[in-house]
């Protein structure tokens, strides 16, 4: 099973000191987080994509290429690549280029994002979010799988006799996750193509998470990719670890209360009761994370948000150290103890995708 960390790259004031890092400091901090993740034996680092303050990761492929040059084993991913507002031609070439630089150690998570104004900034209409996601991914798949593409759709100019360059490394396109927290159409899209489905469940109760993942699993099976419990699933999570539960809560509370995403809302106790956020000891994080498989079935990737809400960088690195050396080894052992033999332990990688047979190259609802 893959374990890792993801960053949304927020530039947030530390509520205990009043200091706000510069954008340059935050970019360097995200790089340091990725290098620390590899050092302590984690499998994945993923970066978000944002084009508005207070976030800095507007160029994921640039950043991941820089990290790839300094790592050997770390799988590099996104959380999320905006399939709606990025040109699929540009995505095809950028991520194939990154795939070559990283020796295949990349995949990407596609999503619509959660910032409404990004659509007009890039000349798109938010009311077309779902159709854009479906059409753009259809073209992206073709660009990665066909040497010459002629295509016409609704949302961009036609493509005539186009060859994306470079082609995917070894002719093997990067593995794709479809990320969604609330759109059943995206779960359907992931299932249709036999791709992965990532539910970033850090804001949601277990009933909602289970509903979305089970929809994907059932549709994955109906499209003939395998049994429902063999579908490729990833989950998000958010933890803060202390020597005791009270110590962890006392330290983390001011950061939670002032977080740009969920601060000034439910209390820390209310939020941890309703969502996967876990603030406590190593043992509590292990036990809570193991429950995720009770909600959604055995899954393949678990990513944790560690560096949110203005936490000092030295604290973030300490958290990753604890995660990699104390939490994840126990999670690996216990998740594999419960996993049936026929259920994949890991998502596909470049090394395992050579035998992958892609589904027919049509979009849901189109005639084959």
Short mmCIF file of C-alpha atoms in Angstrom, two decimals:
data_model
loop_
_atom_site.label_atom_id
_atom_site.label_comp_id
_atom_site.label_asym_id
_atom_site.label_seq_id
_atom_site.Cartn_x
_atom_site.Cartn_y
_atom_site.Cartn_z
CA UNK A 1 0.00 0.00 0.00
CA UNK A 2 1.22 3.49 -0.78
CA UNK A 3 1.47 6.10 1.96
CA UNK A 4 2.47 9.68 1.50
CA UNK A 5 1.83 13.35 2.10
CA UNK A 6 0.16 16.04 0.05
CA UNK A 7 0.44 19.80 0.28
CA UNK A 8 -1.98 22.48 -0.84
CA UNK A 9 0.78 25.07 -0.52
CA UNK A 10 -1.10 27.64 1.53
CA UNK A 11 0.81 30.69 2.73
CA UNK A 12 -0.75 31.15 6.16
CA UNK A 13 0.21 33.25 9.16
CA UNK A 14 1.34 31.32 12.21
CA UNK A 15 -1.35 32.31 14.75
CA UNK A 16 1.02 31.83 17.68
CA UNK A 17 3.79 34.12 16.40
CA UNK A 18 2.05 36.33 13.84
CA UNK A 19 4.70 35.51 11.24
CA UNK A 20 3.72 34.72 7.64
CA UNK A 21 6.28 32.96 5.41
CA UNK A 22 7.16 34.47 2.07
CA UNK A 23 6.14 32.68 -1.11
CA UNK A 24 9.76 31.72 -1.68
CA UNK A 25 9.99 30.25 1.83
CA UNK A 26 6.79 28.28 1.29
CA UNK A 27 8.00 26.83 -2.01
CA UNK A 28 11.28 25.80 -0.41
CA UNK A 29 9.36 24.31 2.52
CA UNK A 30 7.23 22.15 0.19
CA UNK A 31 10.40 20.86 -1.47
CA UNK A 32 11.91 20.06 1.91
CA UNK A 33 8.72 18.19 2.86
CA UNK A 34 9.02 16.00 -0.23
CA UNK A 35 12.67 15.21 0.48
CA UNK A 36 11.84 14.39 4.10
CA UNK A 37 9.06 12.08 2.92
CA UNK A 38 11.55 10.05 0.89
CA UNK A 39 14.08 10.09 3.72
CA UNK A 40 11.66 8.48 6.20
CA UNK A 41 10.39 5.86 3.75
CA UNK A 42 7.10 7.32 2.58
CA UNK A 43 6.00 6.44 -0.94
CA UNK A 44 4.31 9.53 -2.38
CA UNK A 45 4.49 13.31 -2.40
CA UNK A 46 1.63 15.17 -4.08
CA UNK A 47 1.20 18.88 -4.69
CA UNK A 48 -1.98 20.79 -5.28
CA UNK A 49 -2.54 23.26 -8.11
CA UNK A 50 -3.84 26.72 -7.30
CA UNK A 51 -3.82 30.03 -9.12
CA UNK A 52 -4.89 32.35 -6.33
CA UNK A 53 -3.60 33.62 -2.99
CA UNK A 54 -2.96 32.39 -0.37
CA UNK A 55 -1.58 29.41 -2.34
CA UNK A 56 1.72 29.10 -4.24
CA UNK A 57 1.68 25.84 -6.28
CA UNK A 58 0.66 27.23 -9.67
CA UNK A 59 3.20 25.15 -11.64
CA UNK A 60 3.09 21.50 -10.45
CA UNK A 61 5.21 20.02 -13.24
CA UNK A 62 7.99 22.55 -12.63
CA UNK A 63 8.05 21.78 -8.94
CA UNK A 64 7.77 18.01 -9.31
CA UNK A 65 10.61 17.97 -11.86
CA UNK A 66 12.79 19.83 -9.36
CA UNK A 67 11.91 17.30 -6.67
CA UNK A 68 12.43 14.38 -9.06
CA UNK A 69 16.02 15.51 -9.63
CA UNK A 70 16.70 15.23 -5.89
CA UNK A 71 14.94 11.91 -5.16
CA UNK A 72 15.31 8.29 -6.24
CA UNK A 73 12.26 6.37 -5.06
CA UNK A 74 9.50 8.86 -4.30
CA UNK A 75 6.36 8.66 -6.43
CA UNK A 76 5.38 12.17 -7.50
CA UNK A 77 1.76 13.10 -7.96
CA UNK A 78 -0.69 15.98 -7.97
CA UNK A 79 -3.58 16.89 -5.75
CA UNK A 80 -5.13 18.21 -8.03
CA UNK A 81 -4.35 18.87 -11.72
CA UNK A 82 -7.15 21.07 -13.05
CA UNK A 83 -8.59 19.14 -15.98
CA UNK A 84 -11.26 21.80 -16.53
CA UNK A 85 -9.16 24.94 -16.97
CA UNK A 86 -5.89 23.49 -18.30
CA UNK A 87 -5.63 22.74 -22.01
CA UNK A 88 -5.48 18.93 -22.42
CA UNK A 89 -2.89 19.35 -25.19
CA UNK A 90 -0.65 21.21 -22.75
CA UNK A 91 -1.29 18.62 -20.02
CA UNK A 92 -0.40 15.76 -22.36
CA UNK A 93 2.97 17.25 -23.19
CA UNK A 94 3.85 18.66 -19.77
CA UNK A 95 3.20 15.44 -17.86
CA UNK A 96 4.80 13.21 -20.49
CA UNK A 97 7.90 15.43 -20.30
CA UNK A 98 7.86 15.18 -16.51
CA UNK A 99 7.45 11.41 -16.81
CA UNK A 100 10.71 11.23 -18.79
CA UNK A 101 12.57 13.43 -16.31
CA UNK A 102 11.34 11.37 -13.34
CA UNK A 103 12.04 7.97 -14.94
CA UNK A 104 8.34 7.15 -14.76
CA UNK A 105 7.87 8.07 -11.09
CA UNK A 106 4.79 10.20 -11.69
CA UNK A 107 1.04 9.94 -11.82
CA UNK A 108 -1.58 12.65 -11.65
CA UNK A 109 -4.89 13.27 -9.99
CA UNK A 110 -7.37 15.14 -12.14
CA UNK A 111 -10.10 17.30 -10.68
CA UNK A 112 -12.22 20.38 -11.14
CA UNK A 113 -10.72 22.27 -8.20
CA UNK A 114 -12.61 24.16 -5.52
CA UNK A 115 -11.96 27.77 -6.53
CA UNK A 116 -14.84 29.10 -8.62
CA UNK A 117 -13.09 32.21 -10.04
CA UNK A 118 -10.38 30.07 -11.68
CA UNK A 119 -12.80 29.27 -14.51
CA UNK A 120 -13.16 32.81 -15.94
CA UNK A 121 -9.47 33.47 -15.29
CA UNK A 122 -8.73 30.75 -17.84
CA UNK A 123 -11.61 31.56 -20.16
CA UNK A 124 -13.98 28.82 -18.98
CA UNK A 125 -17.52 28.70 -17.60
CA UNK A 126 -17.93 27.05 -14.20
CA UNK A 127 -21.41 25.92 -15.22
CA UNK A 128 -19.69 23.62 -17.72
CA UNK A 129 -17.38 22.07 -15.12
CA UNK A 130 -18.51 18.46 -15.48
CA UNK A 131 -18.73 18.46 -19.31
CA UNK A 132 -15.30 20.13 -19.45
CA UNK A 133 -13.82 17.44 -17.22
CA UNK A 134 -15.28 14.66 -19.36
CA UNK A 135 -14.35 16.13 -22.74
CA UNK A 136 -10.86 17.30 -21.79
CA UNK A 137 -9.92 13.94 -20.32
CA UNK A 138 -11.20 12.13 -23.39
CA UNK A 139 -8.81 14.18 -25.52
CA UNK A 140 -5.94 13.80 -23.05
CA UNK A 141 -6.25 10.01 -23.17
CA UNK A 142 -6.15 9.99 -26.96
CA UNK A 143 -3.12 12.26 -27.07
CA UNK A 144 -1.24 9.82 -24.84
CA UNK A 145 -2.30 6.72 -26.77
CA UNK A 146 -2.43 7.66 -30.45
CA UNK A 147 0.56 8.87 -32.51
CA UNK A 148 -1.57 11.24 -34.60
CA UNK A 149 -4.83 12.70 -33.29
CA UNK A 150 -7.65 14.43 -35.14
CA UNK A 151 -10.43 15.45 -32.80
CA UNK A 152 -13.30 17.89 -32.46
CA UNK A 153 -15.26 18.76 -29.33
CA UNK A 154 -17.34 21.54 -27.82
CA UNK A 155 -14.94 23.51 -25.64
CA UNK A 156 -11.76 24.07 -27.65
CA UNK A 157 -10.68 24.43 -31.25
CA UNK A 158 -10.40 21.16 -33.23
CA UNK A 159 -7.16 19.20 -33.31
CA UNK A 160 -6.08 18.12 -36.78
CA UNK A 161 -3.27 15.63 -37.39
CA UNK A 162 -1.54 16.53 -34.09
CA UNK A 163 1.26 14.54 -32.47
CA UNK A 164 1.95 15.31 -28.80
CA UNK A 165 5.63 15.41 -27.98
CA UNK A 166 7.25 13.83 -26.16
CA UNK A 167 5.24 10.64 -26.25
CA UNK A 168 4.78 8.96 -22.86
CA UNK A 169 7.87 7.19 -21.56
CA UNK A 170 8.12 3.67 -23.04
CA UNK A 171 4.74 4.29 -24.67
CA UNK A 172 3.07 3.96 -21.25
CA UNK A 173 0.82 6.87 -20.22
CA UNK A 174 0.95 8.02 -16.59
CA UNK A 175 -1.61 6.44 -14.31
CA UNK A 176 -4.53 8.76 -13.65
CA UNK A 177 -6.62 9.27 -10.54
CA UNK A 178 -9.89 11.17 -10.76
CA UNK A 179 -10.32 13.25 -7.63
CA UNK A 180 -13.70 14.34 -6.35
CA UNK A 181 -15.33 14.99 -3.02
CA UNK A 182 -18.91 15.50 -4.16
CA UNK A 183 -19.48 14.76 -7.88
CA UNK A 184 -20.81 11.29 -8.75
CA UNK A 185 -20.14 12.04 -12.43
CA UNK A 186 -16.40 12.04 -11.71
CA UNK A 187 -16.63 8.71 -9.89
CA UNK A 188 -18.48 7.42 -12.95
CA UNK A 189 -15.75 8.74 -15.25
CA UNK A 190 -13.02 7.04 -13.22
CA UNK A 191 -14.92 3.76 -13.26
CA UNK A 192 -15.63 3.94 -17.00
CA UNK A 193 -11.96 4.11 -17.93
CA UNK A 194 -10.75 1.77 -15.20
CA UNK A 195 -8.70 4.58 -13.66
CA UNK A 196 -8.18 5.30 -9.97
CA UNK A 197 -10.62 7.26 -7.81
CA UNK A 198 -9.28 9.54 -5.08
CA UNK A 199 -11.70 10.85 -2.48
CA UNK A 200 -10.08 13.64 -0.49
CA UNK A 201 -12.29 13.01 2.48
CA UNK A 202 -10.72 15.47 4.92
CA UNK A 203 -13.93 17.53 5.05
CA UNK A 204 -16.52 14.75 4.93
CA UNK A 205 -18.15 12.23 7.20
CA UNK A 206 -17.63 8.54 6.65
CA UNK A 207 -21.13 7.97 5.27
CA UNK A 208 -20.54 10.39 2.39
CA UNK A 209 -17.10 8.97 1.69
CA UNK A 210 -18.43 5.41 1.63
CA UNK A 211 -21.26 6.41 -0.72
CA UNK A 212 -18.89 7.99 -3.26
CA UNK A 213 -16.33 5.19 -3.17
CA UNK A 214 -18.97 2.47 -3.38
CA UNK A 215 -20.52 4.16 -6.40
CA UNK A 216 -17.12 4.07 -8.10
CA UNK A 217 -16.48 0.46 -7.10
CA UNK A 218 -19.83 -0.79 -8.37
CA UNK A 219 -19.51 1.04 -11.68
CA UNK A 220 -15.91 -0.17 -12.07
CA UNK A 221 -17.19 -3.73 -11.89
CA UNK A 222 -20.12 -3.03 -14.22
CA UNK A 223 -17.70 -1.80 -16.89
CA UNK A 224 -15.80 -5.08 -16.71
CA UNK A 225 -12.50 -3.96 -15.20
CA UNK A 226 -12.62 -6.42 -12.31
CA UNK A 227 -14.46 -7.03 -9.10
CA UNK A 228 -15.73 -4.03 -7.17
CA UNK A 229 -13.31 -4.64 -4.32
CA UNK A 230 -10.39 -4.62 -6.80
CA UNK A 231 -11.02 -1.03 -7.93
CA UNK A 232 -8.15 1.38 -7.26
CA UNK A 233 -9.04 3.78 -4.43
CA UNK A 234 -7.12 6.53 -2.66
CA UNK A 235 -8.10 8.59 0.38
CA UNK A 236 -6.96 11.80 2.01
CA UNK A 237 -6.45 12.38 5.69
CA UNK A 238 -5.21 15.00 8.13
CA UNK A 239 -3.32 14.22 11.31
CA UNK A 240 -1.40 15.93 14.07
CA UNK A 241 0.55 13.68 16.41
CA UNK A 242 1.66 14.32 19.98
CA UNK A 243 2.99 12.34 22.92
CA UNK A 244 -0.47 12.51 24.47
CA UNK A 245 -3.86 13.41 23.04
CA UNK A 246 -4.06 16.51 25.22
CA UNK A 247 -0.60 17.67 24.20
CA UNK A 248 -1.49 17.26 20.53
CA UNK A 249 -4.75 19.17 20.90
CA UNK A 250 -3.21 21.98 22.93
CA UNK A 251 -0.53 22.57 20.31
CA UNK A 252 -2.68 22.16 17.22
CA UNK A 253 -5.82 24.01 18.37
CA UNK A 254 -4.75 27.57 17.46
CA UNK A 255 -3.72 26.38 14.00
CA UNK A 256 -7.01 24.59 13.48
CA UNK A 257 -9.04 27.54 14.75
CA UNK A 258 -7.39 29.91 12.25
CA UNK A 259 -6.95 27.59 9.27
CA UNK A 260 -7.92 29.27 5.96
CA UNK A 261 -10.13 26.37 4.89
CA UNK A 262 -11.96 25.14 7.97
CA UNK A 263 -11.07 27.62 10.68
CA UNK A 264 -13.67 29.76 12.43
CA UNK A 265 -16.25 27.00 12.04
CA UNK A 266 -16.84 23.80 14.02
CA UNK A 267 -14.65 23.22 17.06
CA UNK A 268 -11.66 20.91 16.86
CA UNK A 269 -13.60 18.28 18.79
CA UNK A 270 -16.65 18.57 16.52
CA UNK A 271 -14.54 18.38 13.38
CA UNK A 272 -12.56 15.34 14.50
CA UNK A 273 -15.79 13.56 15.44
CA UNK A 274 -17.35 14.21 12.03
CA UNK A 275 -14.36 13.86 9.67
CA UNK A 276 -11.14 11.81 9.42
CA UNK A 277 -9.05 14.54 11.11
CA UNK A 278 -7.14 12.84 13.91
CA UNK A 279 -5.30 14.80 16.58
CA UNK A 280 -3.71 12.54 19.16
CA UNK A 281 -1.08 9.89 19.76
CA UNK A 282 0.59 7.51 17.32
CA UNK A 283 -1.75 4.75 18.47
CA UNK A 284 -4.83 6.91 17.94
CA UNK A 285 -3.75 7.87 14.42
CA UNK A 286 -3.11 4.23 13.56
CA UNK A 287 -6.46 3.03 14.89
CA UNK A 288 -8.43 5.86 13.26
CA UNK A 289 -6.76 5.39 9.88
CA UNK A 290 -7.40 1.65 9.93
CA UNK A 291 -11.10 2.45 10.24
CA UNK A 292 -11.04 4.00 6.77
CA UNK A 293 -10.95 0.52 5.24
CA UNK A 294 -14.03 -0.41 7.26
CA UNK A 295 -15.84 2.48 5.54
CA UNK A 296 -14.65 2.08 1.93
CA UNK A 297 -13.06 -1.38 1.69
CA UNK A 298 -9.39 -2.23 1.21
CA UNK A 299 -7.70 0.55 -0.73
CA UNK A 300 -4.33 1.35 -2.27
CA UNK A 301 -3.18 4.90 -1.46
CA UNK A 302 -3.38 6.99 1.70
CA UNK A 303 -2.17 10.60 1.62
CA UNK A 304 -1.96 12.81 4.70
CA UNK A 305 -2.12 16.60 4.88
CA UNK A 306 0.57 17.67 7.35
CA UNK A 307 1.72 21.20 6.53
CA UNK A 308 -1.53 23.18 6.53
CA UNK A 309 -2.60 26.22 8.53
CA UNK A 310 0.71 27.94 9.26
CA UNK A 311 2.43 25.17 11.21
CA UNK A 312 6.16 25.93 11.66
CA UNK A 313 8.32 24.02 9.20
CA UNK A 314 10.33 22.32 11.94
CA UNK A 315 7.10 20.97 13.41
CA UNK A 316 5.95 19.72 10.02
CA UNK A 317 9.23 17.85 9.49
CA UNK A 318 8.93 16.31 12.96
CA UNK A 319 5.41 15.18 12.10
CA UNK A 320 6.62 13.54 8.89
CA UNK A 321 9.39 11.80 10.84
CA UNK A 322 6.84 10.34 13.26
CA UNK A 323 4.53 9.41 10.40
CA UNK A 324 7.25 7.61 8.48
CA UNK A 325 8.98 5.85 11.34
CA UNK A 326 6.14 5.06 13.75
CA UNK A 327 2.73 5.35 12.12
CA UNK A 328 3.15 4.04 8.58
CA UNK A 329 5.10 0.84 9.40
CA UNK A 330 2.27 -0.26 11.67
CA UNK A 331 -0.37 0.77 9.15
CA UNK A 332 1.38 -1.19 6.37
CA UNK A 333 1.44 -4.32 8.49
CA UNK A 334 -2.14 -4.14 9.67
CA UNK A 335 -3.68 -3.07 6.36
CA UNK A 336 -1.98 -6.01 4.62
CA UNK A 337 -3.11 -8.43 7.32
CA UNK A 338 -6.72 -7.67 6.52
CA UNK A 339 -6.39 -7.40 2.71
CA UNK A 340 -7.76 -10.37 0.69
CA UNK A 341 -5.30 -11.94 -1.72
CA UNK A 342 -7.27 -10.90 -4.81
CA UNK A 343 -7.30 -7.19 -3.90
CA UNK A 344 -4.32 -5.15 -5.20
CA UNK A 345 -2.01 -3.75 -2.55
CA UNK A 346 -0.75 -0.88 -4.66
CA UNK A 347 -2.04 1.29 -7.48
CA UNK A 348 -0.51 0.79 -10.93
CA UNK A 349 2.93 2.32 -11.51
CA UNK A 350 5.03 2.80 -14.61
CA UNK A 351 6.70 -0.53 -13.92
CA UNK A 352 3.39 -2.41 -13.76
CA UNK A 353 1.44 -0.58 -16.48
CA UNK A 354 3.12 -2.27 -19.44
CA UNK A 355 0.42 -4.92 -19.53
CA UNK A 356 -2.43 -2.41 -19.04
CA UNK A 357 -5.06 -2.59 -21.79
CA UNK A 358 -6.93 0.75 -21.95
CA UNK A 359 -10.69 0.83 -22.26
CA UNK A 360 -12.25 1.85 -25.57
CA UNK A 361 -11.39 5.45 -26.31
CA UNK A 362 -14.83 6.99 -25.98
CA UNK A 363 -16.37 9.19 -23.34
CA UNK A 364 -19.32 8.18 -21.16
CA UNK A 365 -22.49 8.69 -23.14
CA UNK A 366 -20.79 8.55 -26.55
CA UNK A 367 -21.40 5.73 -28.98
CA UNK A 368 -18.60 3.19 -29.27
#
